[in-house]
Amino acid sequence: MSEEAKWYVVHTYSGYENKVAQTILKVVENRKLQGLITEVIVPTETAMEQTESGKIHEVEHKVFPGYVLVKMILTDDSWYVVRNTRGVTGFVGPGSKPVPLTEKEVEQLGVERGRTVEVNFAVGDSVKISGGPMEGFMGTVQGINTDDLTVDVQVSMFGRETLATLEITQVVKSDF
């Protein structure tokens, strides 16, 4: 099979995104369809939120509620597995006909983790947060994970030290 797997967007009932992703992955494993359906993800982002009592905690939000991204080679079998998964309402496309995401859309969504990112800071360096809800805060790098492109930063907030996990692209080395 020379065809390359492409990313498709699947519409689900709200709140069923994780269940749909798990079910598809389980069916792929049981039916040995790893060659047809290679990845299933529910894009999320982590944000710091303050509770009414003033405590800061990390919360994970779905970037696209009601949608799951599936990387697959479109065949009758792969279409059937995804389309008939409980919680799936259909593929995104005209008349529910699956339309793959363009390379530019995949790049903008950041779902392809094969991209390279230059890291110009190391553990112990002072950094400034340049994006997200903690933008403008300063911190110290505690760890760098190049596999999932994240960095752990110790940030002083409201007189307390807080460990925040951020995308590498949200952090720049500080000269301070």
GROMACS .gro file of C-alpha atoms in nm, residues 5-165:
model
  161
    5ALA     CA    1  -0.184   0.843   0.585
    6LYS     CA    2  -0.354   1.184   0.608
    7TRP     CA    3  -0.521   1.371   0.893
    8TYR     CA    4  -0.902   1.379   0.902
    9VAL     CA    5  -1.135   1.560   1.140
   10VAL     CA    6  -1.412   1.355   1.300
   11HIS     CA    7  -1.714   1.520   1.462
   12THR     CA    8  -1.831   1.368   1.791
   13TYR     CA    9  -2.094   1.431   2.052
   14SER     CA   10  -1.966   1.693   2.295
   15GLY     CA   11  -1.791   1.529   2.586
   16TYR     CA   12  -1.730   1.203   2.397
   17GLU     CA   13  -1.398   1.306   2.239
   18ASN     CA   14  -1.170   1.101   2.468
   19LYS     CA   15  -1.402   0.799   2.466
   20VAL     CA   16  -1.418   0.806   2.084
   21ALA     CA   17  -1.037   0.827   2.059
   22GLN     CA   18  -0.991   0.536   2.303
   23THR     CA   19  -1.251   0.323   2.125
   24ILE     CA   20  -1.095   0.380   1.782
   25LEU     CA   21  -0.749   0.292   1.916
   26LYS     CA   22  -0.885  -0.024   2.081
   27VAL     CA   23  -1.058  -0.137   1.757
   28VAL     CA   24  -0.739  -0.065   1.560
   29GLU     CA   25  -0.542  -0.282   1.803
   30ASN     CA   26  -0.800  -0.565   1.809
   31ARG     CA   27  -0.841  -0.577   1.429
   32LYS     CA   28  -0.471  -0.513   1.364
   33LEU     CA   29  -0.541  -0.202   1.154
   34GLN     CA   30  -0.228  -0.009   1.260
   35GLY     CA   31  -0.133   0.020   0.894
   36LEU     CA   32  -0.458   0.203   0.813
   37ILE     CA   33  -0.520   0.415   1.124
   38THR     CA   34  -0.190   0.539   1.263
   39GLU     CA   35  -0.282   0.812   1.514
   40VAL     CA   36  -0.588   0.940   1.699
   41ILE     CA   37  -0.566   1.258   1.906
   42VAL     CA   38  -0.787   1.499   2.097
   43PRO     CA   39  -0.597   1.831   2.084
   44THR     CA   40  -0.573   1.988   2.430
   45GLU     CA   41  -0.397   2.283   2.587
   46THR     CA   42  -0.297   2.338   2.947
   47ALA     CA   43  -0.383   2.662   3.121
   48MET     CA   44  -0.336   2.798   3.471
   49GLU     CA   45  -0.662   2.902   3.638
   50GLN     CA   46  -0.740   3.060   3.970
   51THR     CA   47  -1.018   2.916   4.184
   52GLU     CA   48  -1.256   3.129   4.389
   53SER     CA   49  -1.044   3.055   4.695
   54GLY     CA   50  -0.743   3.204   4.517
   55LYS     CA   51  -0.556   2.880   4.449
   56ILE     CA   52  -0.385   2.844   4.111
   57HIS     CA   53  -0.409   2.508   3.940
   58GLU     CA   54  -0.344   2.359   3.599
   59VAL     CA   55  -0.649   2.284   3.384
   60GLU     CA   56  -0.655   2.100   3.054
   61HIS     CA   57  -0.900   2.229   2.791
   62LYS     CA   58  -0.995   2.070   2.462
   63VAL     CA   59  -0.881   2.296   2.179
   64PHE     CA   60  -1.169   2.181   1.954
   65PRO     CA   61  -1.457   2.050   2.167
   66GLY     CA   62  -1.661   1.795   1.973
   67TYR     CA   63  -1.378   1.699   1.737
   68VAL     CA   64  -1.113   1.425   1.717
   69LEU     CA   65  -0.823   1.417   1.471
   70VAL     CA   66  -0.750   1.083   1.303
   71LYS     CA   67  -0.445   1.009   1.087
   72MET     CA   68  -0.537   0.729   0.851
   73ILE     CA   69  -0.528   0.592   0.501
   74LEU     CA   70  -0.885   0.630   0.379
   75THR     CA   71  -1.026   0.291   0.278
   76ASP     CA   72  -1.367   0.131   0.321
   77ASP     CA   73  -1.236  -0.048   0.633
   78SER     CA   74  -1.086   0.260   0.801
   79TRP     CA   75  -1.391   0.471   0.714
   80TYR     CA   76  -1.623   0.204   0.857
   81VAL     CA   77  -1.425   0.171   1.183
   82VAL     CA   78  -1.426   0.545   1.250
   83ARG     CA   79  -1.775   0.623   1.122
   84ASN     CA   80  -1.936   0.342   1.325
   85THR     CA   81  -1.764   0.424   1.652
   86ARG     CA   82  -2.014   0.510   1.923
   87GLY     CA   83  -2.020   0.889   1.975
   88VAL     CA   84  -1.907   0.976   1.620
   89THR     CA   85  -2.156   1.184   1.421
   90GLY     CA   86  -1.950   1.195   1.101
   91PHE     CA   87  -1.642   1.321   0.923
   92VAL     CA   88  -1.591   1.690   0.859
   93GLY     CA   89  -1.641   1.755   0.491
   94PRO     CA   90  -1.917   1.817   0.237
   95GLY     CA   91  -2.198   1.568   0.289
   96SER     CA   92  -1.991   1.401   0.564
   97LYS     CA   93  -1.745   1.290   0.293
   98PRO     CA   94  -1.402   1.282   0.459
   99VAL     CA   95  -1.171   1.559   0.338
  100PRO     CA   96  -0.809   1.541   0.458
  101LEU     CA   97  -0.647   1.842   0.622
  102THR     CA   98  -0.398   2.029   0.405
  103GLU     CA   99  -0.032   2.034   0.507
  104LYS     CA  100  -0.072   2.398   0.607
  105GLU     CA  101  -0.371   2.315   0.831
  106VAL     CA  102  -0.177   2.029   0.993
  107GLU     CA  103   0.115   2.265   1.056
  108GLN     CA  104  -0.112   2.534   1.205
  109LEU     CA  105  -0.280   2.281   1.435
  110GLY     CA  106   0.059   2.152   1.547
  111VAL     CA  107  -0.051   1.788   1.536
  112GLU     CA  108   0.257   1.664   1.354
  113ARG     CA  109   0.521   1.634   1.622
  114GLY     CA  110   0.792   1.554   1.368
  115ARG     CA  111   0.874   1.921   1.342
  116THR     CA  112   1.199   2.051   1.484
  117VAL     CA  113   1.216   2.332   1.734
  118GLU     CA  114   1.537   2.505   1.831
  119VAL     CA  115   1.589   2.525   2.206
  120ASN     CA  116   1.821   2.809   2.306
  121PHE     CA  117   1.790   2.762   2.684
  122ALA     CA  118   1.889   2.493   2.933
  123VAL     CA  119   1.782   2.368   3.274
  124GLY     CA  120   1.853   2.642   3.529
  125ASP     CA  121   1.826   2.930   3.279
  126SER     CA  122   1.601   3.228   3.344
  127VAL     CA  123   1.324   3.255   3.084
  128LYS     CA  124   1.033   3.482   3.001
  129ILE     CA  125   0.697   3.332   2.910
  130SER     CA  126   0.600   3.473   2.572
  131GLY     CA  127   0.259   3.312   2.517
  132GLY     CA  128  -0.046   3.166   2.685
  133PRO     CA  129  -0.219   3.271   3.006
  134MET     CA  130   0.113   3.322   3.191
  135GLU     CA  131   0.256   3.556   2.927
  136GLY     CA  132   0.497   3.810   3.073
  137PHE     CA  133   0.592   3.605   3.379
  138MET     CA  134   0.957   3.519   3.443
  139GLY     CA  135   1.073   3.178   3.559
  140THR     CA  136   1.350   2.923   3.582
  141VAL     CA  137   1.370   2.617   3.356
  142GLN     CA  138   1.334   2.297   3.561
  143GLY     CA  139   1.314   2.046   3.275
  144ILE     CA  140   1.293   2.019   2.897
  145ASN     CA  141   1.100   1.742   2.718
  146THR     CA  142   1.196   1.737   2.350
  147ASP     CA  143   0.962   1.441   2.278
  148ASP     CA  144   0.641   1.636   2.343
  149LEU     CA  145   0.804   1.980   2.293
  150THR     CA  146   0.732   2.107   2.644
  151VAL     CA  147   0.935   2.282   2.911
  152ASP     CA  148   0.879   2.285   3.289
  153VAL     CA  149   0.923   2.634   3.431
  154GLN     CA  150   0.926   2.733   3.800
  155VAL     CA  151   0.729   3.060   3.819
  156SER     CA  152   0.678   3.282   4.122
  157MET     CA  153   0.310   3.377   4.138
  158PHE     CA  154   0.134   3.551   4.425
  159GLY     CA  155   0.428   3.483   4.656
  160ARG     CA  156   0.437   3.111   4.576
  161GLU     CA  157   0.653   2.901   4.352
  162THR     CA  158   0.446   2.722   4.085
  163LEU     CA  159   0.567   2.463   3.835
  164ALA     CA  160   0.413   2.520   3.491
  165THR     CA  161   0.445   2.295   3.189
   0.00000   0.00000   0.00000
